[in-house]
mmCIF file of C-alpha atoms in Angstrom:
data_model
loop_
_atom_site.group_PDB
_atom_site.id
_atom_site.type_symbol
_atom_site.label_atom_id
_atom_site.label_comp_id
_atom_site.label_asym_id
_atom_site.label_seq_id
_atom_site.Cartn_x
_atom_site.Cartn_y
_atom_site.Cartn_z
ATOM 1 C CA MET A 257 59.350 -72.701 24.456
ATOM 2 C CA ASN A 258 55.977 -71.871 25.316
ATOM 3 C CA LYS A 259 57.044 -69.909 28.494
ATOM 4 C CA LEU A 260 59.627 -68.043 26.500
ATOM 5 C CA PHE A 261 56.877 -67.382 23.675
ATOM 6 C CA ILE A 262 54.691 -66.028 26.489
ATOM 7 C CA PHE A 263 57.044 -63.847 28.406
ATOM 8 C CA ARG A 264 57.941 -62.354 24.691
ATOM 9 C CA TYR A 265 53.790 -61.727 23.792
ATOM 10 C CA LEU A 266 53.288 -59.846 26.995
ATOM 11 C CA ALA A 267 56.552 -57.677 26.498
ATOM 12 C CA LEU A 268 55.438 -57.013 23.170
ATOM 13 C CA ILE A 269 51.966 -55.936 24.540
ATOM 14 C CA THR A 270 53.098 -53.763 27.176
ATOM 15 C CA ALA A 271 55.590 -52.035 24.937
ATOM 16 C CA LEU A 272 52.866 -51.530 22.327
ATOM 17 C CA GLY A 273 50.641 -50.153 25.296
ATOM 18 C CA LEU A 274 53.440 -47.890 26.313
ATOM 19 C CA ILE A 275 53.882 -46.366 23.210
ATOM 20 C CA ALA A 276 50.061 -45.812 22.750
ATOM 21 C CA VAL A 277 49.845 -43.799 25.894
ATOM 22 C CA ILE A 278 53.031 -41.706 24.786
ATOM 23 C CA ASN A 279 51.651 -41.318 21.312
ATOM 24 C CA ILE A 280 48.308 -39.901 22.665
ATOM 25 C CA SER A 281 49.835 -37.911 25.414
ATOM 26 C CA CYS A 282 51.890 -36.247 22.795
ATOM 27 C CA GLU A 283 48.868 -35.863 20.699
ATOM 28 C CA LYS A 284 46.823 -34.137 23.417
ATOM 29 C CA ASP A 285 49.792 -32.044 24.416
ATOM 30 C CA ASP A 286 49.884 -30.931 20.805
ATOM 31 C CA LEU A 287 46.024 -29.915 20.922
ATOM 32 C CA PRO A 288 44.964 -26.472 21.798
ATOM 33 C CA SER A 289 43.730 -26.306 25.498
ATOM 34 C CA ASN A 290 45.476 -29.887 25.814
ATOM 35 C CA GLY A 291 42.417 -31.111 24.278
ATOM 36 C CA GLU A 292 40.174 -29.791 26.712
ATOM 37 C CA PRO A 293 36.795 -28.360 24.867
ATOM 38 C CA VAL A 294 36.472 -24.492 25.058
ATOM 39 C CA ILE A 295 33.848 -22.083 24.082
ATOM 40 C CA SER A 296 35.585 -18.768 23.302
ATOM 41 C CA PHE A 297 32.493 -17.130 22.055
ATOM 42 C CA ILE A 298 29.173 -17.473 20.366
ATOM 43 C CA ARG A 299 28.140 -15.350 17.264
ATOM 44 C CA VAL A 300 25.260 -14.831 14.844
ATOM 45 C CA THR A 301 25.651 -16.972 11.508
ATOM 46 C CA ASP A 302 25.468 -13.754 9.012
ATOM 47 C CA PRO A 303 28.977 -13.499 7.606
ATOM 48 C CA GLU A 304 28.210 -9.711 7.370
ATOM 49 C CA ASP A 305 27.651 -9.844 11.450
ATOM 50 C CA ALA A 306 30.275 -12.095 12.297
ATOM 51 C CA ASP A 307 31.560 -9.684 15.049
ATOM 52 C CA SER A 308 27.949 -9.775 16.764
ATOM 53 C CA LEU A 309 28.817 -11.754 20.098
ATOM 54 C CA LEU A 310 25.770 -13.366 21.905
ATOM 55 C CA THR A 311 25.116 -14.015 25.239
ATOM 56 C CA GLY A 312 21.624 -15.094 24.375
ATOM 57 C CA ALA A 313 19.206 -15.782 21.566
ATOM 58 C CA GLY A 314 15.551 -16.048 20.755
ATOM 59 C CA GLN A 315 14.009 -19.252 19.757
ATOM 60 C CA GLY A 316 14.844 -20.694 16.415
ATOM 61 C CA ASN A 317 17.432 -18.471 15.951
ATOM 62 C CA LEU A 318 20.824 -20.235 14.366
ATOM 63 C CA ILE A 319 23.921 -19.688 16.070
ATOM 64 C CA ALA A 320 27.867 -20.322 15.695
ATOM 65 C CA ILE A 321 29.476 -21.611 18.887
ATOM 66 C CA VAL A 322 33.097 -21.242 18.655
ATOM 67 C CA GLY A 323 35.637 -22.829 20.469
ATOM 68 C CA GLN A 324 38.178 -25.320 20.459
ATOM 69 C CA ASN A 325 37.825 -29.489 20.556
ATOM 70 C CA LEU A 326 34.476 -29.201 19.965
ATOM 71 C CA GLN A 327 34.410 -31.729 17.418
ATOM 72 C CA ASP A 328 32.796 -34.609 19.677
ATOM 73 C CA ALA A 329 30.149 -32.799 20.602
ATOM 74 C CA LYS A 330 26.921 -35.384 20.821
ATOM 75 C CA GLU A 331 24.225 -33.410 22.712
ATOM 76 C CA ILE A 332 23.440 -29.532 23.454
ATOM 77 C CA TRP A 333 20.895 -28.513 25.870
ATOM 78 C CA PHE A 334 19.595 -25.012 26.594
ATOM 79 C CA ASN A 335 17.960 -24.853 29.511
ATOM 80 C CA ASP A 336 16.414 -28.302 29.874
ATOM 81 C CA GLN A 337 15.648 -28.395 26.200
ATOM 82 C CA ARG A 338 17.754 -30.408 23.661
ATOM 83 C CA ALA A 339 19.024 -29.236 20.492
ATOM 84 C CA SER A 340 18.919 -31.193 17.354
ATOM 85 C CA LEU A 341 22.590 -31.349 15.995
ATOM 86 C CA THR A 342 23.573 -31.983 12.500
ATOM 87 C CA PRO A 343 27.031 -33.800 12.197
ATOM 88 C CA THR A 344 27.950 -31.793 9.058
ATOM 89 C CA TYR A 345 28.060 -28.462 11.141
ATOM 90 C CA ILE A 346 30.214 -29.903 13.660
ATOM 91 C CA THR A 347 33.990 -29.042 13.365
ATOM 92 C CA SER A 348 36.763 -28.932 16.369
ATOM 93 C CA THR A 349 36.372 -25.093 15.968
ATOM 94 C CA THR A 350 32.397 -24.373 15.739
ATOM 95 C CA ILE A 351 28.940 -25.761 16.046
ATOM 96 C CA LEU A 352 26.233 -24.346 14.375
ATOM 97 C CA VAL A 353 22.714 -25.238 16.004
ATOM 98 C CA THR A 354 19.270 -23.946 16.269
ATOM 99 C CA VAL A 355 17.683 -22.500 19.531
ATOM 100 C CA PRO A 356 15.017 -24.848 20.308
ATOM 101 C CA ALA A 357 11.757 -23.284 19.773
ATOM 102 C CA GLN A 358 10.190 -25.388 22.643
ATOM 103 C CA ILE A 359 9.367 -23.804 25.573
ATOM 104 C CA PRO A 360 11.609 -24.866 28.935
ATOM 105 C CA ASP A 361 9.806 -25.968 32.257
ATOM 106 C CA GLU A 362 13.045 -25.159 33.892
ATOM 107 C CA ILE A 363 14.985 -22.002 33.143
ATOM 108 C CA SER A 364 18.579 -21.920 34.117
ATOM 109 C CA ASN A 365 19.812 -19.594 31.396
ATOM 110 C CA LYS A 366 22.653 -21.964 30.832
ATOM 111 C CA MET A 367 23.749 -24.098 27.654
ATOM 112 C CA ARG A 368 25.097 -27.850 28.268
ATOM 113 C CA ILE A 369 27.564 -29.718 25.786
ATOM 114 C CA ILE A 370 27.632 -33.309 26.419
ATOM 115 C CA PHE A 371 30.471 -34.856 24.300
ATOM 116 C CA THR A 372 31.019 -38.534 23.447
ATOM 117 C CA ASN A 373 33.319 -39.278 26.440
ATOM 118 C CA GLY A 374 30.667 -37.854 28.989
ATOM 119 C CA LYS A 375 32.078 -35.099 29.549
ATOM 120 C CA ILE A 376 30.375 -31.936 30.327
ATOM 121 C CA LEU A 377 30.863 -28.089 28.756
ATOM 122 C CA GLU A 378 28.519 -25.310 30.883
ATOM 123 C CA HIS A 379 28.131 -21.932 29.227
ATOM 124 C CA ASP A 380 25.811 -18.995 30.266
ATOM 125 C CA PHE A 381 23.509 -18.389 27.348
ATOM 126 C CA GLU A 382 19.953 -17.143 28.006
ATOM 127 C CA VAL A 383 17.036 -18.148 25.579
ATOM 128 C CA LYS A 384 14.819 -15.278 24.993
ATOM 129 C CA ILE A 385 11.092 -16.460 24.907
ATOM 130 C CA SER A 386 9.156 -14.356 22.252
ATOM 131 C CA GLU A 387 5.891 -12.497 23.360
ATOM 132 C CA PRO A 388 2.847 -13.420 21.692
ATOM 133 C CA PHE A 389 2.640 -12.506 17.676
ATOM 134 C CA ILE A 390 -0.725 -12.078 16.146
ATOM 135 C CA SER A 391 -0.916 -12.323 12.363
ATOM 136 C CA ALA A 392 -4.193 -12.881 11.133
ATOM 137 C CA MET A 393 -7.833 -13.998 12.302
ATOM 138 C CA LEU A 394 -9.814 -16.320 10.150
ATOM 139 C CA SER A 395 -12.641 -13.940 10.149
ATOM 140 C CA GLU A 396 -12.299 -10.599 11.856
ATOM 141 C CA TYR A 397 -16.250 -10.458 12.330
ATOM 142 C CA VAL A 398 -17.788 -13.259 14.492
ATOM 143 C CA PRO A 399 -21.066 -12.276 16.720
ATOM 144 C CA THR A 400 -21.200 -12.428 20.061
ATOM 145 C CA GLY A 401 -20.544 -16.348 21.436
ATOM 146 C CA GLY A 402 -19.469 -17.195 18.350
ATOM 147 C CA VAL A 403 -15.630 -18.642 18.274
ATOM 148 C CA ALA A 404 -12.986 -16.208 16.861
ATOM 149 C CA THR A 405 -9.924 -18.173 15.655
ATOM 150 C CA ILE A 406 -6.659 -16.042 16.019
ATOM 151 C CA ARG A 407 -3.537 -17.036 13.883
ATOM 152 C CA GLY A 408 0.183 -16.113 14.883
ATOM 153 C CA ASP A 409 2.764 -17.457 16.840
ATOM 154 C CA PHE A 410 4.131 -18.344 20.623
ATOM 155 C CA PHE A 411 0.932 -18.760 22.087
ATOM 156 C CA TYR A 412 2.388 -19.846 25.259
ATOM 157 C CA GLN A 413 -0.076 -20.922 28.037
ATOM 158 C CA PRO A 414 -1.566 -19.258 30.599
ATOM 159 C CA LEU A 415 -2.508 -16.611 28.664
ATOM 160 C CA THR A 416 -5.420 -14.243 28.252
ATOM 161 C CA VAL A 417 -7.145 -12.795 25.054
ATOM 162 C CA THR A 418 -8.883 -9.078 25.477
ATOM 163 C CA PHE A 419 -11.215 -7.717 22.833
ATOM 164 C CA ALA A 420 -11.327 -3.891 22.746
ATOM 165 C CA GLY A 421 -13.946 -2.266 25.106
ATOM 166 C CA GLY A 422 -11.670 -4.576 28.078
ATOM 167 C CA LYS A 423 -13.637 -7.480 27.627
ATOM 168 C CA GLU A 424 -11.671 -10.910 28.090
ATOM 169 C CA GLY A 425 -12.941 -14.102 25.799
ATOM 170 C CA THR A 426 -12.946 -17.508 26.810
ATOM 171 C CA LEU A 427 -10.422 -19.804 25.711
ATOM 172 C CA VAL A 428 -11.355 -22.594 23.842
ATOM 173 C CA ASN A 429 -8.651 -24.281 22.153
ATOM 174 C CA VAL A 430 -5.102 -23.322 22.169
ATOM 175 C CA LYS A 431 -1.930 -24.429 19.789
ATOM 176 C CA ASP A 432 1.253 -22.923 19.476
ATOM 177 C CA LYS A 433 0.201 -21.017 16.264
ATOM 178 C CA GLU A 434 -3.439 -20.494 16.625
ATOM 179 C CA ILE A 435 -5.909 -19.618 19.474
ATOM 180 C CA GLN A 436 -9.772 -20.485 19.431
ATOM 181 C CA VAL A 437 -11.821 -18.182 21.741
ATOM 182 C CA THR A 438 -15.498 -17.511 22.284
ATOM 183 C CA VAL A 439 -16.280 -13.911 21.942
ATOM 184 C CA PRO A 440 -17.467 -12.098 25.097
ATOM 185 C CA GLU A 441 -20.564 -9.731 25.159
ATOM 186 C CA GLY A 442 -19.517 -6.012 24.807
ATOM 187 C CA ALA A 443 -16.415 -6.769 22.698
ATOM 188 C CA GLN A 444 -16.157 -3.566 20.287
ATOM 189 C CA PRO A 445 -14.479 -2.722 17.058
ATOM 190 C CA GLY A 446 -10.645 -2.673 17.518
ATOM 191 C CA PRO A 447 -7.385 -4.492 18.429
ATOM 192 C CA VAL A 448 -7.230 -7.417 20.026
ATOM 193 C CA THR A 449 -4.495 -8.202 22.820
ATOM 194 C CA ILE A 450 -2.974 -11.336 23.231
ATOM 195 C CA LYS A 451 -0.861 -11.626 26.890
ATOM 196 C CA THR A 452 1.428 -14.464 28.009
ATOM 197 C CA LYS A 453 4.112 -14.423 31.197
ATOM 198 C CA PHE A 454 6.507 -13.671 28.433
ATOM 199 C CA GLY A 455 4.841 -10.534 27.064
ATOM 200 C CA GLU A 456 1.849 -9.067 25.059
ATOM 201 C CA MET A 457 0.933 -7.833 21.648
ATOM 202 C CA LYS A 458 -2.136 -5.794 20.351
ATOM 203 C CA SER A 459 -2.982 -6.574 17.212
ATOM 204 C CA ASP A 460 -2.452 -4.324 14.043
ATOM 205 C CA LEU A 461 -5.863 -5.415 12.416
ATOM 206 C CA TRP A 462 -9.083 -4.787 14.394
ATOM 207 C CA PHE A 463 -11.675 -6.777 15.082
ATOM 208 C CA ARG A 464 -15.119 -6.100 13.826
ATOM 209 C CA ASP A 465 -12.966 -3.492 11.637
ATOM 210 C CA ASN A 466 -15.698 -0.375 11.036
ATOM 211 C CA ARG A 467 -12.733 1.697 9.289
ATOM 212 C CA ASN A 468 -13.437 2.941 5.603
ATOM 213 C CA ILE A 469 -16.047 0.625 4.574
ATOM 214 C CA PHE A 470 -16.847 1.462 0.938
ATOM 215 C CA LEU A 471 -19.506 -1.120 0.099
ATOM 216 C CA SER A 472 -21.819 -3.066 2.740
ATOM 217 C CA SER A 473 -25.309 -2.811 1.796
ATOM 218 C CA ASP A 474 -26.462 -1.336 5.172
ATOM 219 C CA PRO A 475 -28.426 0.341 3.554
ATOM 220 C CA PHE A 476 -28.342 -0.668 0.315
ATOM 221 C CA THR A 477 -26.767 1.753 -2.479
ATOM 222 C CA GLY A 478 -26.035 1.672 -5.827
ATOM 223 C CA TRP A 479 -27.102 0.587 -9.262
ATOM 224 C CA TRP A 480 -27.164 -3.135 -9.095
ATOM 225 C CA ASN A 481 -28.971 -5.869 -7.754
ATOM 226 C CA ALA A 482 -30.341 -4.834 -4.246
ATOM 227 C CA ALA A 483 -32.259 -8.629 -4.690
ATOM 228 C CA PHE A 484 -28.719 -9.896 -3.584
ATOM 229 C CA VAL A 485 -29.109 -8.149 -0.335
ATOM 230 C CA VAL A 486 -29.849 -10.591 2.669
ATOM 231 C CA SER A 487 -31.315 -8.232 5.748
ATOM 232 C CA LYS A 488 -33.044 -10.990 7.582
ATOM 233 C CA PRO A 489 -31.317 -14.467 7.192
ATOM 234 C CA GLY A 490 -33.466 -17.447 6.918
ATOM 235 C CA ALA A 491 -33.269 -20.876 7.393
ATOM 236 C CA GLY A 492 -29.945 -22.195 5.043
ATOM 237 C CA ASP A 493 -28.655 -18.531 4.874
ATOM 238 C CA PRO A 494 -25.129 -17.707 6.581
ATOM 239 C CA PRO A 495 -25.377 -15.985 9.536
ATOM 240 C CA ALA A 496 -25.460 -12.200 9.737
ATOM 241 C CA ILE A 497 -21.966 -10.858 10.847
ATOM 242 C CA ASN A 498 -22.543 -7.148 10.385
ATOM 243 C CA GLY A 499 -26.008 -6.255 9.283
ATOM 244 C CA ASN A 500 -27.030 -6.648 5.948
ATOM 245 C CA TYR A 501 -24.988 -8.976 3.240
ATOM 246 C CA ILE A 502 -24.724 -9.532 -0.183
ATOM 247 C CA ARG A 503 -25.462 -13.187 -1.197
ATOM 248 C CA VAL A 504 -25.225 -14.473 -4.696
ATOM 249 C CA LYS A 505 -26.810 -17.624 -5.336
ATOM 250 C CA LYS A 506 -27.148 -18.215 -9.137
ATOM 251 C CA ALA A 507 -25.959 -20.153 -11.974
ATOM 252 C CA ILE A 508 -23.489 -18.075 -13.874
ATOM 253 C CA GLY A 509 -22.036 -18.919 -16.871
ATOM 254 C CA GLY A 510 -18.661 -18.363 -18.765
ATOM 255 C CA TRP A 511 -18.254 -15.145 -19.617
ATOM 256 C CA GLN A 512 -21.767 -14.189 -18.486
ATOM 257 C CA TRP A 513 -21.886 -10.224 -17.508
ATOM 258 C CA THR A 514 -23.265 -10.344 -14.009
ATOM 259 C CA GLU A 515 -23.063 -7.233 -11.958
ATOM 260 C CA VAL A 516 -23.220 -7.925 -8.432
ATOM 261 C CA ALA A 517 -23.251 -4.636 -6.681
ATOM 262 C CA GLY A 518 -21.735 -0.703 -7.104
ATOM 263 C CA GLY A 519 -22.262 2.125 -8.788
ATOM 264 C CA PRO A 520 -20.975 5.477 -9.264
ATOM 265 C CA PRO A 521 -20.049 7.664 -6.507
ATOM 266 C CA ASP A 522 -23.594 9.848 -7.018
ATOM 267 C CA ALA A 523 -25.539 6.169 -6.859
ATOM 268 C CA MET A 524 -23.188 4.778 -3.942
ATOM 269 C CA GLY A 525 -23.850 8.388 -1.900
ATOM 270 C CA ALA A 526 -21.516 9.247 1.114
ATOM 271 C CA ILE A 527 -19.951 5.642 1.388
ATOM 272 C CA SER A 528 -17.942 6.140 -1.757
ATOM 273 C CA LYS A 529 -16.097 8.566 0.102
ATOM 274 C CA ASN A 530 -14.867 6.504 2.598
ATOM 275 C CA ILE A 531 -11.590 5.369 1.021
ATOM 276 C CA PRO A 532 -9.091 7.460 2.710
ATOM 277 C CA ASP A 533 -6.841 9.753 0.157
ATOM 278 C CA SER A 534 -3.553 8.281 1.452
ATOM 279 C CA ALA A 535 -4.695 5.274 0.285
ATOM 280 C CA ILE A 536 -4.858 6.380 -3.030
ATOM 281 C CA LEU A 537 -1.587 8.128 -2.739
ATOM 282 C CA LYS A 538 0.222 5.167 -1.241
ATOM 283 C CA PRO A 539 -1.739 2.116 -1.879
ATOM 284 C CA ALA A 540 1.444 -0.077 -0.805
ATOM 285 C CA ASP A 541 0.296 0.896 2.891
ATOM 286 C CA TYR A 542 -2.861 -0.432 2.711
ATOM 287 C CA PHE A 543 -5.088 -3.997 2.309
ATOM 288 C CA LEU A 544 -8.512 -4.366 0.922
ATOM 289 C CA LYS A 545 -10.400 -6.607 2.927
ATOM 290 C CA PHE A 546 -13.727 -7.935 2.883
ATOM 291 C CA GLU A 547 -15.555 -11.365 4.551
ATOM 292 C CA VAL A 548 -16.639 -13.989 2.099
ATOM 293 C CA ASN A 549 -18.710 -17.292 2.699
ATOM 294 C CA THR A 550 -18.683 -20.095 0.246
ATOM 295 C CA VAL A 551 -21.815 -21.814 0.681
ATOM 296 C CA LYS A 552 -20.368 -23.876 -2.276
ATOM 297 C CA PRO A 553 -16.951 -23.515 -3.300
ATOM 298 C CA TYR A 554 -15.790 -20.456 -5.673
ATOM 299 C CA ASN A 555 -14.045 -22.819 -8.445
ATOM 300 C CA ASN A 556 -14.818 -21.208 -11.828
ATOM 301 C CA ASN A 557 -15.265 -17.848 -13.259
ATOM 302 C CA VAL A 558 -13.964 -14.640 -12.180
ATOM 303 C CA LEU A 559 -14.514 -11.881 -9.721
ATOM 304 C CA LYS A 560 -13.748 -8.589 -10.997
ATOM 305 C CA ILE A 561 -13.237 -5.644 -8.042
ATOM 306 C CA THR A 562 -13.410 -2.095 -8.722
ATOM 307 C CA ALA A 563 -12.549 0.225 -5.330
ATOM 308 C CA GLY A 564 -10.989 3.623 -5.541
ATOM 309 C CA VAL A 565 -11.523 4.421 -9.450
ATOM 310 C CA ALA A 566 -11.955 7.973 -9.678
ATOM 311 C CA SER A 567 -13.828 7.955 -13.135
ATOM 312 C CA GLY A 568 -15.769 5.487 -14.649
ATOM 313 C CA PHE A 569 -15.420 1.762 -14.284
ATOM 314 C CA ASN A 570 -12.629 -0.367 -15.927
ATOM 315 C CA ASP A 571 -13.521 -3.917 -17.321
ATOM 316 C CA SER A 572 -10.379 -5.126 -16.928
ATOM 317 C CA GLN A 573 -10.264 -4.227 -13.414
ATOM 318 C CA TYR A 574 -8.635 -6.173 -10.668
ATOM 319 C CA THR A 575 -9.459 -9.908 -10.694
ATOM 320 C CA TRP A 576 -10.189 -12.179 -7.320
ATOM 321 C CA LEU A 577 -9.322 -15.832 -8.940
ATOM 322 C CA PRO A 578 -10.660 -19.205 -7.927
ATOM 323 C CA PRO A 579 -10.247 -21.295 -6.191
ATOM 324 C CA TYR A 580 -11.545 -20.453 -2.846
ATOM 325 C CA ASP A 581 -13.684 -22.128 -0.409
ATOM 326 C CA THR A 582 -14.433 -21.502 3.234
ATOM 327 C CA LYS A 583 -17.208 -24.564 3.556
ATOM 328 C CA GLY A 584 -19.994 -22.375 4.844
ATOM 329 C CA GLN A 585 -17.977 -20.157 7.315
ATOM 330 C CA TRP A 586 -17.216 -16.636 7.032
ATOM 331 C CA GLN A 587 -13.498 -15.593 6.292
ATOM 332 C CA THR A 588 -11.682 -12.480 5.582
ATOM 333 C CA VAL A 589 -10.142 -12.144 2.773
ATOM 334 C CA VAL A 590 -6.950 -9.373 2.479
ATOM 335 C CA ILE A 591 -5.575 -8.519 -0.672
ATOM 336 C CA PRO A 592 -2.652 -5.730 -0.970
ATOM 337 C CA PHE A 593 -4.109 -2.868 -2.378
ATOM 338 C CA ASP A 594 -0.742 -1.725 -4.457
ATOM 339 C CA GLU A 595 -1.561 -4.861 -6.312
ATOM 340 C CA ILE A 596 -5.128 -3.952 -7.113
ATOM 341 C CA ALA A 597 -3.724 -0.356 -7.825
ATOM 342 C CA ALA A 598 -1.331 -1.928 -10.150
ATOM 343 C CA SER A 599 -3.899 -3.777 -12.003
ATOM 344 C CA TYR A 600 -5.798 -0.598 -12.710
ATOM 345 C CA GLU A 601 -2.917 1.291 -13.963
ATOM 346 C CA SER A 602 -1.883 -1.484 -16.369
ATOM 347 C CA ALA A 603 -5.297 -0.940 -17.715
ATOM 348 C CA GLY A 604 -5.080 2.595 -17.827
ATOM 349 C CA SER A 605 -6.731 3.823 -14.780
ATOM 350 C CA LYS A 606 -4.170 5.353 -12.617
ATOM 351 C CA LEU A 607 -5.428 5.950 -9.083
ATOM 352 C CA THR A 608 -6.161 9.769 -8.167
ATOM 353 C CA VAL A 609 -8.121 11.416 -5.217
ATOM 354 C CA SER A 610 -11.345 12.421 -6.097
ATOM 355 C CA GLU A 611 -13.482 14.429 -3.247
ATOM 356 C CA LYS A 612 -16.693 13.293 -4.846
ATOM 357 C CA GLY A 613 -15.761 9.733 -4.225
ATOM 358 C CA TYR A 614 -15.175 6.537 -5.925
ATOM 359 C CA TYR A 615 -16.642 4.210 -8.550
ATOM 360 C CA THR A 616 -17.477 0.650 -7.154
ATOM 361 C CA ARG A 617 -18.650 -2.334 -8.978
ATOM 362 C CA LEU A 618 -18.474 -6.349 -8.148
ATOM 363 C CA LEU A 619 -18.715 -8.398 -11.419
ATOM 364 C CA PHE A 620 -18.776 -12.126 -12.131
ATOM 365 C CA HIS A 621 -17.210 -12.186 -15.684
ATOM 366 C CA GLY A 622 -14.900 -15.082 -16.744
ATOM 367 C CA GLY A 623 -14.485 -18.286 -18.183
ATOM 368 C CA GLY A 624 -16.045 -21.147 -16.778
ATOM 369 C CA ASP A 625 -19.080 -21.936 -15.480
ATOM 370 C CA LEU A 626 -19.701 -21.146 -11.970
ATOM 371 C CA ASP A 627 -22.795 -22.780 -9.607
ATOM 372 C CA CYS A 628 -22.379 -19.684 -7.435
ATOM 373 C CA ASP A 629 -23.284 -19.311 -3.479
ATOM 374 C CA MET A 630 -21.480 -17.130 -2.005
ATOM 375 C CA ALA A 631 -21.869 -14.210 0.439
ATOM 376 C CA PHE A 632 -19.790 -10.811 0.884
ATOM 377 C CA ASP A 633 -19.779 -8.202 3.527
ATOM 378 C CA ASN A 634 -17.693 -5.365 4.867
ATOM 379 C CA PHE A 635 -15.424 -4.492 1.677
ATOM 380 C CA ARG A 636 -12.882 -1.790 3.179
ATOM 381 C CA ILE A 637 -9.427 -0.260 2.830
ATOM 382 C CA VAL A 638 -7.449 -0.003 5.844
ATOM 383 C CA ARG A 639 -3.975 0.644 6.750
ATOM 384 C CA LYS A 640 -1.528 -2.000 7.098
ATOM 385 C CA GLY A 641 -0.110 -1.960 10.594
ATOM 386 C CA ALA A 642 -1.645 1.147 12.297
ATOM 387 C CA ASP A 643 -4.798 2.528 13.345
ATOM 388 C CA ASP A 644 -6.302 4.736 10.308
#
């Protein structure tokens, strides 16, 4: 009985195994391409551009790999960089995956898909490495020998930072989205150029931007508070970044009327005419920029700014609101000029071109007491993305 039982058991196992093989073979035969993974094409994920097929893509781009029998993908590599896979984005016919942002050590221009059974599917695909991108500087004014901070992306080493005048800065620290560089002797006002082996970019912004300055106190002009102007910084004063600067160091009570600088065109002089007509006519094309140094935090009250108004002061002018704290360092403030123009218009002062110049005022006037110790310089209106 035991031998008969064992014989029947082995026969049953063999039969089941044969049936399983036959079933697997049949299932495989029923699958497209006999169950072998295939890539038909790669496309963008936007449905409106679904017909746009890709042979390459930039870092961080989401792509759709379209084919057959892709459901068992467990790894995807672009060059020698592994992409992150999300199981819910994997089906038998499609894989959605983001091209890695990391720079490859070795560039093969190949994509490899590794499946759970160990099979590897290779496909020609170029990862387009981005050229450097400059978005801003922490401060657009830095003295010679000081450290300038440039922000952006794709700062891949080795790289160079060249200032207007052709002078190359000395790198202090480089991250993917930030560069710190020592400003060289001979750096001039103008764009900054960053170059890597993947390309170069000249900034839209200007280092030491001297265009269209309408308030600087070099020399002091206007109606209000020559006493706020610092010509020779002493111990404890912020360093000068472009000649004289304005420093407001006093307690300002809530709703106290504290005029800091400015005046009508005839009191400001020729500097009041420095705002270009095109900025008045198309404020959306321009920024208001200035440098600020908060020795103490700007954490209360309100600073009201008049710039580009042709007739009189408007007591409801643009309000630059707290909080803002540079922790004792100079930083550049950037405000879209159309936001400022809209605030004037809503208060009844639509911008119009004036050959005589424009009214200017910095006014602290708002709720909340402010222990004020703030310095300002280089109020200017400059074009977005182009030389003026």
